Amino acid sequence: MIHSLFLINASGDIFLEKHWKSVVSRSVCDYFFEALERATEPENVPPVIPTPHHYLINVLRHRIYFVAVIQSEVPPLFVIEFLHRVVDTFQDYFGVCTEAAIKDNVVVVYELLEEMLDNGFPLATESNILKELIKPPTILRTVVNTITGSTNVGEQLPTGQLSVVPWRRTGVKYTNNEAYFDVVEEIDAIIDKSGSTITAEIQGVIDACVKLTGMPDLTLSFMNPRLLDDVSFHPCVRFKRWEAERILSFIPPDGNFRLLSYHVSSQNLVAIPVYVKHNISFREGSSQGRFELTLGPKQTMGKAVESVLVSSQLPRGVLNANLNPSQGTYTFDPVTKLLSWDVGKINPQKLPSLKGSMSLQTGASKPDENPTINIQFKIQQLAISGLKVNRLDMYGEKYKPFKGIKYMTKAGKFQVRT
Amino acid sequence: QIQSSIFNQRKAHSPGHVCKNILHVPVSGLLFGPWFLCRNEDLKEMLESNKESLKLEAMKRIVGLIAKGKNASELFPAVVKNVASKNIELKKLVYVYLVRYAEEQQDLALLSISTFQRALKDPNQLIRASALRVLSSIRVPIIVPIMMLAIKEAATDLSPYVRKTAAHAIQKLYSLDPDQKEHLIEVIEKLLKDKSTLVAGSVVMAFEEVCPDRIDLIHKNYRKLCNLLVDVEEWGQVVIIHMLTRYARTQFVSPWREDAVFDENSAKAFYDSEEERRVDQSKPYIMDPDHRLLLRNTKPLLQSRNTAVVMAVSQLYWHLAPKHELSIITKSLVRLLRSHREVQYIVLQNIATMSIQRKGMFEPFMKSFYVRSTDATHIKTLKLEILTNLANEANISTILREFQTYVKSQDKAFAAATIQAIGCCATNISEVTDTCLNGLVLLLSNRDETVVAESVVVIKKLLQTQPSQHSDIIKHMAKLFDNITVPMARASILWLMGEYCEHVPKIAPDVLRKMAKTFTDEEDIVKLQIVNLAAKLYLTNSKQTKLLTQYILNLGKYDQNYDIRDRTRFIRQLIVPNEKSGALSKYARRILMAPKPAPVLQSAFKDRDRFQLGTLSHTLNSQASGYLELSDWPAVAPDQSVRNVEVVEPVRLPCIYLQKNGNAVKVESRSESESGSESSSSESSSESGSELDSDSDSGTDQKKNTKPKPVQSKPFDAVSWPVCVSLQASSPVFVPETSHELLHRMTGKGLSAQYRFTRQPCIYGNSMVSLQLTLSNSTDQALENIHISEKSSTGQNIHRFNAIERLEPQASVTVSMGVDFNDSTQAANFQLCTKEDEFSVSIQPAVGELLLPITMSEADFTKEQGKLVGMNESSATITMTPENVSSQSVNRKVVSVANLGVIPSGQENIYRFSGKTVSSGSLVLVSVVLKDPDAVITINTEKTVMGSMLLRQVKTALTNSGP
């Protein structure tokens, strides 16, 4: 399936290659570079590139292109999904997935890639299993290894590999047993010029951090499970139980994992927590444009809107912007024409605003489109859909775990057209 | 000294540019040569030292070199020596090196083979597996026989992990030496029978690569694969689903005929062919239960977190499911749009293809395809494509409003694509043609050239449909002509002028006049259209344009481009009458002014449906190498019985998940009732790494509609079990296929019900007997709300199945329920209700079904037997028929009568079976002692009534001859 993998950085250097079958010359990447040149933006490189003898499937994460070389028919999503899994694993192991981190840990990277694929077919992708085979590098372990000569490589087949719960290793022990769940919801919305909502939907995930001894069996129930319209589960969740009772019943993996992703049914009206008042105008024949932006809270259930960040791609004709924020700081990059304004928290008594003028190229005609405004924000302690966890129970172990649940709402792809 | 050399080495290593050049340095050898030598020499020295840590350090650097794509093949002899190292990390790195360079250094690579052969016998399964992995990755043709032998051996290994590796090795060997195909197919055949979920995905992968045409190998494993699917790891699921899609298309008849009415554009219905139509007149369609099994068992996977799995299931439904069941995949596909950019790209492509044929599927989710300014260009174009496909009379105004925003986008390529899309909508939906046309004309005054050009091209296409009404637009375009510079747009306007010169008699000659002036500066396509325009005007209005035409034809005659010269010559001959001109010029007018059919604006995805969805070929819209064609449905289904698996394989005892604290836990398998196997594993505290076979085959998954219940209803209860081996529950040795009638279709007014005992522990309660009910509807109307009434007349505790909301005509459904018979054979009576009727039914269990098998050692058995004597013992002597005497037949007969576990016996003529009653958990021990020609059957249990009933049944079973 996957023949070879090349990692290419933003400046177009191949800094790592790995082959699972016979060696494919790195000149195959020339086709990729061609596509890269043709693309105006790094994101515009097509994910699948055919070449005379191979097919290149690439993903872009953390400004690194992961280019897989394929020789024959394979579901492209299979490869894409796998490449993303590789990135996730690197991130899990090294904290970040950057060129520097990969280069520093090239041996571990190689060992990981060797375990993840055999003859191009995925062998072990479950992080729990990988961590038993190859221990993640830590400073302490590196020091200990150099002194004692012990290794990072496990000698036994990980227990998970053969069990019916491959995601959990056996013999887990903690002195403090704790299980934390984060319900994080994202609002995707497009708001039109007049402030009315064109489309809005809520997507959510439940991320868990479970550190429990032994083989706990957990059940998590919701007050209002009907809200969840479409769900996808971590393999540990028992599907039948969900079908029948709308209860999440599972033996959790050890550590951090995503338990559930969901989509809130589109029948429910989505509360939009912020509004934007804007007045962006260019006059014909003038080299000046007006820019006014005011943000305000709306339907936030009394919670504060925090970490607000506004960004907008101004038209190409704009040379510079001279703006005055009532709070926070703004930057304007005259090359990429990207305006971003770090607002911080919205104070409902004193609404944040950004006002001023833009200077346009003299002689250039009036841009025919007003820029789109992208907004990011966070609201703590609130799940905007109203989803509430009812209770969490543990069976199978005798101790009393510490349980915690946290809600948060974030902006996903939140756009305001002006 | 060595230490210091490492130090030097490090210094040498650090400046990146030095390393980069070392490999291609013949010229600058003087400068870099010494460094180079020093490096390799150093590494060699390190590898040959006695210190493990130095060797490891050296290997790590070598791997670093390989990762950068540098050549490190010179070190081969030094590296290969370390292949037998005790240090496992060092060994693994040597493996990495070997696999990379063995092909180049074949002779030296052979030195390492014996090490791997030894490692293949290692007691540690991880070492065995990795030895096989490396051995099979060394692409040296000379070792093919050794590889073949190793694969064959590994395929029968006790560890499923090693067997999985063997499946991978099959593909490697096949690509190295395709002549081995026949032998490899034998191994694949063997591994396909494997019941471990770990192996299933890999062996199907091997099958797809080596012998995808040997569909016959799948028959016997079809049901097993369907049942295992939920528990297979996610990558294996993708491969299996794709294979089963192909399989199903060859084995089942099309489910799409009767519901052709559901199909919105049935006229062009996708795969429908004539002969299918003919067949379906004759008899109503009944879906093959195996076909249904596949659809049912893949459905839960739509909830997978793995996008490839969701896509695989979606394409399976698209290609196999009845059309009215398709809608369930929509939500899941739309969900994937939240994923990474690359995932979106592939999913949108597939949705684009689907939306052409079935608008209805995605129309409710139209807003999910609205374009955001931050989307990548190829995502935007795909969304546009889908929105165009979804457009209909009802939603077109919404879509057009959305398109208006897009036209103004700063991404001009996208704006141009939007104009194309508007054109498409305008031709497809006649109500909005005028609106669109007016909108496009407005765009002609846009400042951006690409937008204007695209508009002109689209307007040209639209005008062709009804030119007479649009002379205003043509005039308007003529006015704009001077400002338009894009050649394609200029050419389009000129063509329009020529084609409809009769509608604009005043303007057309003037345009030609202008063009005559600029002819030489125009692009080739524009020149061709000028010649065209001149010819057409000459024919319609020769008075005004004769001279102009002559002039243009003269210019064209001496043009640099031969295409234009040719065209000019041709036109001149055609239109200008002279003595040589033949019959053709008479028809010049008819040739040039012939009415031209309007172009059809159609989706770029129109022809993609020739490829299976979700494949690389579909993405590229061209056949990728190794693409396997999806066959058309057969007109008549091939023999179904090929999938029947009658032979119940001898049982291997399942192993129990042992934890270090000595407690036994059996963990509920995720798939609950769907799964046919439970794999378990053991972690042994001893270092030897002993392993148990995780293959606990119940043998049940082979039967039609069998849905074994999970092993333990509440796994957490099991934690408190002591490690008393004698009471460990095991999976049933044999599950009879026979179903008993619960409700005949005559008495049930068309509803018929059958039940069978699944012999699995019941998930609903520990003291319940698990039953499987198959309900079928033989009426011609759907039955609604089928359920069991709340009141039970005999007082047994019954766990009812969830009410079935609707049962389609000719459909059947299988549900499971649990009944607590309280260890008695008294029948359970209850009411089976539909929306309209109630039917009293009763289930009378055979005594053998009230038991659950357990495993224990022979010693434990004798010990327990000793405790249950006197009143608790009943025995009988019978005369055996000679054909019953074999051990197999005794075992089979006893376990078919009663759900008992077989105890491995040390003596040849004694057979022992053990079980416990379901409700109270009392031990039931059965032994059969053969004393030729007699046999003594002894049953020991506290439940004396059950004991004597069981004795009677075992007696009958053993005295009867026959199977």
GROMACS .gro file of N, CA, C and O in nm, chain A residues 3-8 14 16-19 22-36 38 49-58 67-71:
model
  168
    3HIS      N    1   0.419   0.295  -0.011
    3HIS     CA    2   0.550   0.251  -0.053
    3HIS      C    3   0.659   0.324   0.024
    3HIS      O    4   0.748   0.263   0.081
    4SER      N    5   0.651   0.453   0.024
    4SER     CA    6   0.753   0.535   0.087
    4SER      C    7   0.689   0.659   0.145
    4SER      O    8   0.577   0.693   0.110
    5LEU      N    9   0.765   0.724   0.232
    5LEU     CA   10   0.716   0.847   0.292
    5LEU      C   11   0.828   0.950   0.286
    5LEU      O   12   0.944   0.919   0.318
    6PHE      N   13   0.796   1.069   0.241
    6PHE     CA   14   0.892   1.179   0.242
    6PHE      C   15   0.835   1.292   0.326
    6PHE      O   16   0.717   1.324   0.314
    7LEU      N   17   0.919   1.350   0.409
    7LEU     CA   18   0.875   1.467   0.483
    7LEU      C   19   0.943   1.589   0.421
    7LEU      O   20   1.064   1.591   0.403
    8ILE      N   21   0.863   1.689   0.388
    8ILE     CA   22   0.914   1.807   0.318
    8ILE      C   23   0.876   1.931   0.397
    8ILE      O   24   0.760   1.945   0.438
   14ILE      N   25   1.352   1.805   0.138
   14ILE     CA   26   1.313   1.673   0.190
   14ILE      C   27   1.404   1.646   0.309
   14ILE      O   28   1.525   1.635   0.292
   16LEU      N   29   1.338   1.400   0.556
   16LEU     CA   30   1.335   1.263   0.605
   16LEU      C   31   1.271   1.174   0.500
   16LEU      O   32   1.176   1.215   0.434
   17GLU      N   33   1.326   1.057   0.482
   17GLU     CA   34   1.260   0.962   0.393
   17GLU      C   35   1.260   0.825   0.456
   17GLU      O   36   1.348   0.791   0.536
   18LYS      N   37   1.157   0.749   0.425
   18LYS     CA   38   1.148   0.613   0.479
   18LYS      C   39   1.081   0.528   0.373
   18LYS      O   40   0.985   0.570   0.310
   19HIS      N   41   1.138   0.410   0.353
   19HIS     CA   42   1.082   0.321   0.251
   19HIS      C   43   1.040   0.191   0.316
   19HIS      O   44   1.112   0.137   0.398
   22SER      N   45   1.082  -0.162  -0.178
   22SER     CA   46   1.209  -0.123  -0.235
   22SER      C   47   1.214   0.030  -0.246
   22SER      O   48   1.113   0.098  -0.246
   23VAL      N   49   1.338   0.081  -0.257
   23VAL     CA   50   1.360   0.224  -0.246
   23VAL      C   51   1.306   0.299  -0.369
   23VAL      O   52   1.330   0.260  -0.482
   24VAL      N   53   1.229   0.403  -0.343
   24VAL     CA   54   1.181   0.489  -0.451
   24VAL      C   55   1.268   0.615  -0.449
   24VAL      O   56   1.283   0.677  -0.344
   25SER      N   57   1.323   0.648  -0.562
   25SER     CA   58   1.413   0.764  -0.566
   25SER      C   59   1.338   0.891  -0.525
   25SER      O   60   1.221   0.907  -0.557
   26ARG      N   61   1.410   0.980  -0.456
   26ARG     CA   62   1.342   1.099  -0.409
   26ARG      C   63   1.309   1.195  -0.523
   26ARG      O   64   1.239   1.294  -0.501
   27SER      N   65   1.355   1.163  -0.641
   27SER     CA   66   1.321   1.250  -0.754
   27SER      C   67   1.171   1.245  -0.783
   27SER      O   68   1.119   1.332  -0.852
   28VAL      N   69   1.102   1.144  -0.727
   28VAL     CA   70   0.957   1.136  -0.748
   28VAL      C   71   0.889   1.259  -0.688
   28VAL      O   72   0.782   1.301  -0.731
   29CYS      N   73   0.955   1.320  -0.592
   29CYS     CA   74   0.898   1.439  -0.528
   29CYS      C   75   0.897   1.560  -0.620
   29CYS      O   76   0.831   1.659  -0.590
   30ASP      N   77   0.971   1.553  -0.731
   30ASP     CA   78   0.970   1.666  -0.824
   30ASP      C   79   0.829   1.698  -0.870
   30ASP      O   80   0.794   1.814  -0.888
   31TYR      N   81   0.749   1.593  -0.887
   31TYR     CA   82   0.612   1.617  -0.928
   31TYR      C   83   0.536   1.693  -0.821
   31TYR      O   84   0.451   1.776  -0.850
   32PHE      N   85   0.572   1.662  -0.697
   32PHE     CA   86   0.508   1.734  -0.587
   32PHE      C   87   0.552   1.880  -0.590
   32PHE      O   88   0.470   1.970  -0.575
   33PHE      N   89   0.682   1.903  -0.612
   33PHE     CA   90   0.731   2.040  -0.613
   33PHE      C   91   0.665   2.121  -0.725
   33PHE      O   92   0.636   2.239  -0.709
   34GLU      N   93   0.645   2.055  -0.838
   34GLU     CA   94   0.575   2.122  -0.947
   34GLU      C   95   0.437   2.170  -0.902
   34GLU      O   96   0.400   2.285  -0.924
   35ALA      N   97   0.365   2.079  -0.836
   35ALA     CA   98   0.231   2.114  -0.789
   35ALA      C   99   0.239   2.225  -0.685
   35ALA      O  100   0.154   2.314  -0.681
   36LEU      N  101   0.342   2.219  -0.604
   36LEU     CA  102   0.361   2.319  -0.499
   36LEU      C  103   0.382   2.456  -0.563
   36LEU      O  104   0.330   2.557  -0.516
   38ARG      N  105   0.279   2.554  -0.854
   38ARG     CA  106   0.157   2.599  -0.919
   38ARG      C  107   0.056   2.654  -0.820
   38ARG      O  108  -0.023   2.741  -0.851
   49ILE      N  109  -0.172   1.351  -0.616
   49ILE     CA  110  -0.103   1.393  -0.739
   49ILE      C  111  -0.062   1.269  -0.816
   49ILE      O  112   0.015   1.188  -0.765
   50PRO      N  113  -0.111   1.251  -0.938
   50PRO     CA  114  -0.067   1.135  -1.016
   50PRO      C  115   0.066   1.165  -1.086
   50PRO      O  116   0.088   1.277  -1.133
   51THR      N  117   0.155   1.069  -1.090
   51THR     CA  118   0.279   1.080  -1.167
   51THR      C  119   0.282   0.958  -1.258
   51THR      O  120   0.200   0.866  -1.240
   52PRO      N  121   0.374   0.952  -1.354
   52PRO     CA  122   0.367   0.839  -1.449
   52PRO      C  123   0.368   0.700  -1.384
   52PRO      O  124   0.299   0.611  -1.429
   53HIS      N  125   0.446   0.682  -1.279
   53HIS     CA  126   0.454   0.547  -1.222
   53HIS      C  127   0.401   0.536  -1.080
   53HIS      O  128   0.383   0.428  -1.028
   54HIS      N  129   0.382   0.649  -1.015
   54HIS     CA  130   0.336   0.645  -0.877
   54HIS      C  131   0.223   0.745  -0.857
   54HIS      O  132   0.194   0.824  -0.946
   55TYR      N  133   0.165   0.740  -0.739
   55TYR     CA  134   0.069   0.840  -0.699
   55TYR      C  135   0.119   0.900  -0.569
   55TYR      O  136   0.165   0.827  -0.481
   56LEU      N  137   0.114   1.031  -0.559
   56LEU     CA  138   0.160   1.095  -0.436
   56LEU      C  139   0.038   1.144  -0.360
   56LEU      O  140  -0.045   1.215  -0.415
   57ILE      N  141   0.029   1.102  -0.235
   57ILE     CA  142  -0.080   1.150  -0.151
   57ILE      C  143  -0.017   1.228  -0.037
   57ILE      O  144   0.072   1.174   0.032
   58ASN      N  145  -0.055   1.351  -0.020
   58ASN     CA  146   0.012   1.430   0.083
   58ASN      C  147  -0.086   1.494   0.179
   58ASN      O  148  -0.201   1.520   0.145
   67VAL      N  149   0.443   1.332   0.249
   67VAL     CA  150   0.410   1.284   0.115
   67VAL      C  151   0.427   1.132   0.110
   67VAL      O  152   0.538   1.081   0.128
   68ALA      N  153   0.317   1.062   0.088
   68ALA     CA  154   0.324   0.916   0.078
   68ALA      C  155   0.328   0.878  -0.070
   68ALA      O  156   0.257   0.937  -0.151
   69VAL      N  157   0.411   0.781  -0.102
   69VAL     CA  158   0.421   0.735  -0.240
   69VAL      C  159   0.343   0.603  -0.252
   69VAL      O  160   0.367   0.510  -0.175
   70ILE      N  161   0.252   0.599  -0.346
   70ILE     CA  162   0.164   0.484  -0.364
   70ILE      C  163   0.189   0.428  -0.503
   70ILE      O  164   0.213   0.504  -0.597
   71GLN      N  165   0.181   0.297  -0.517
   71GLN     CA  166   0.205   0.243  -0.650
   71GLN      C  167   0.078   0.190  -0.717
   71GLN      O  168   0.071   0.184  -0.838
   0.00000   0.00000   0.00000
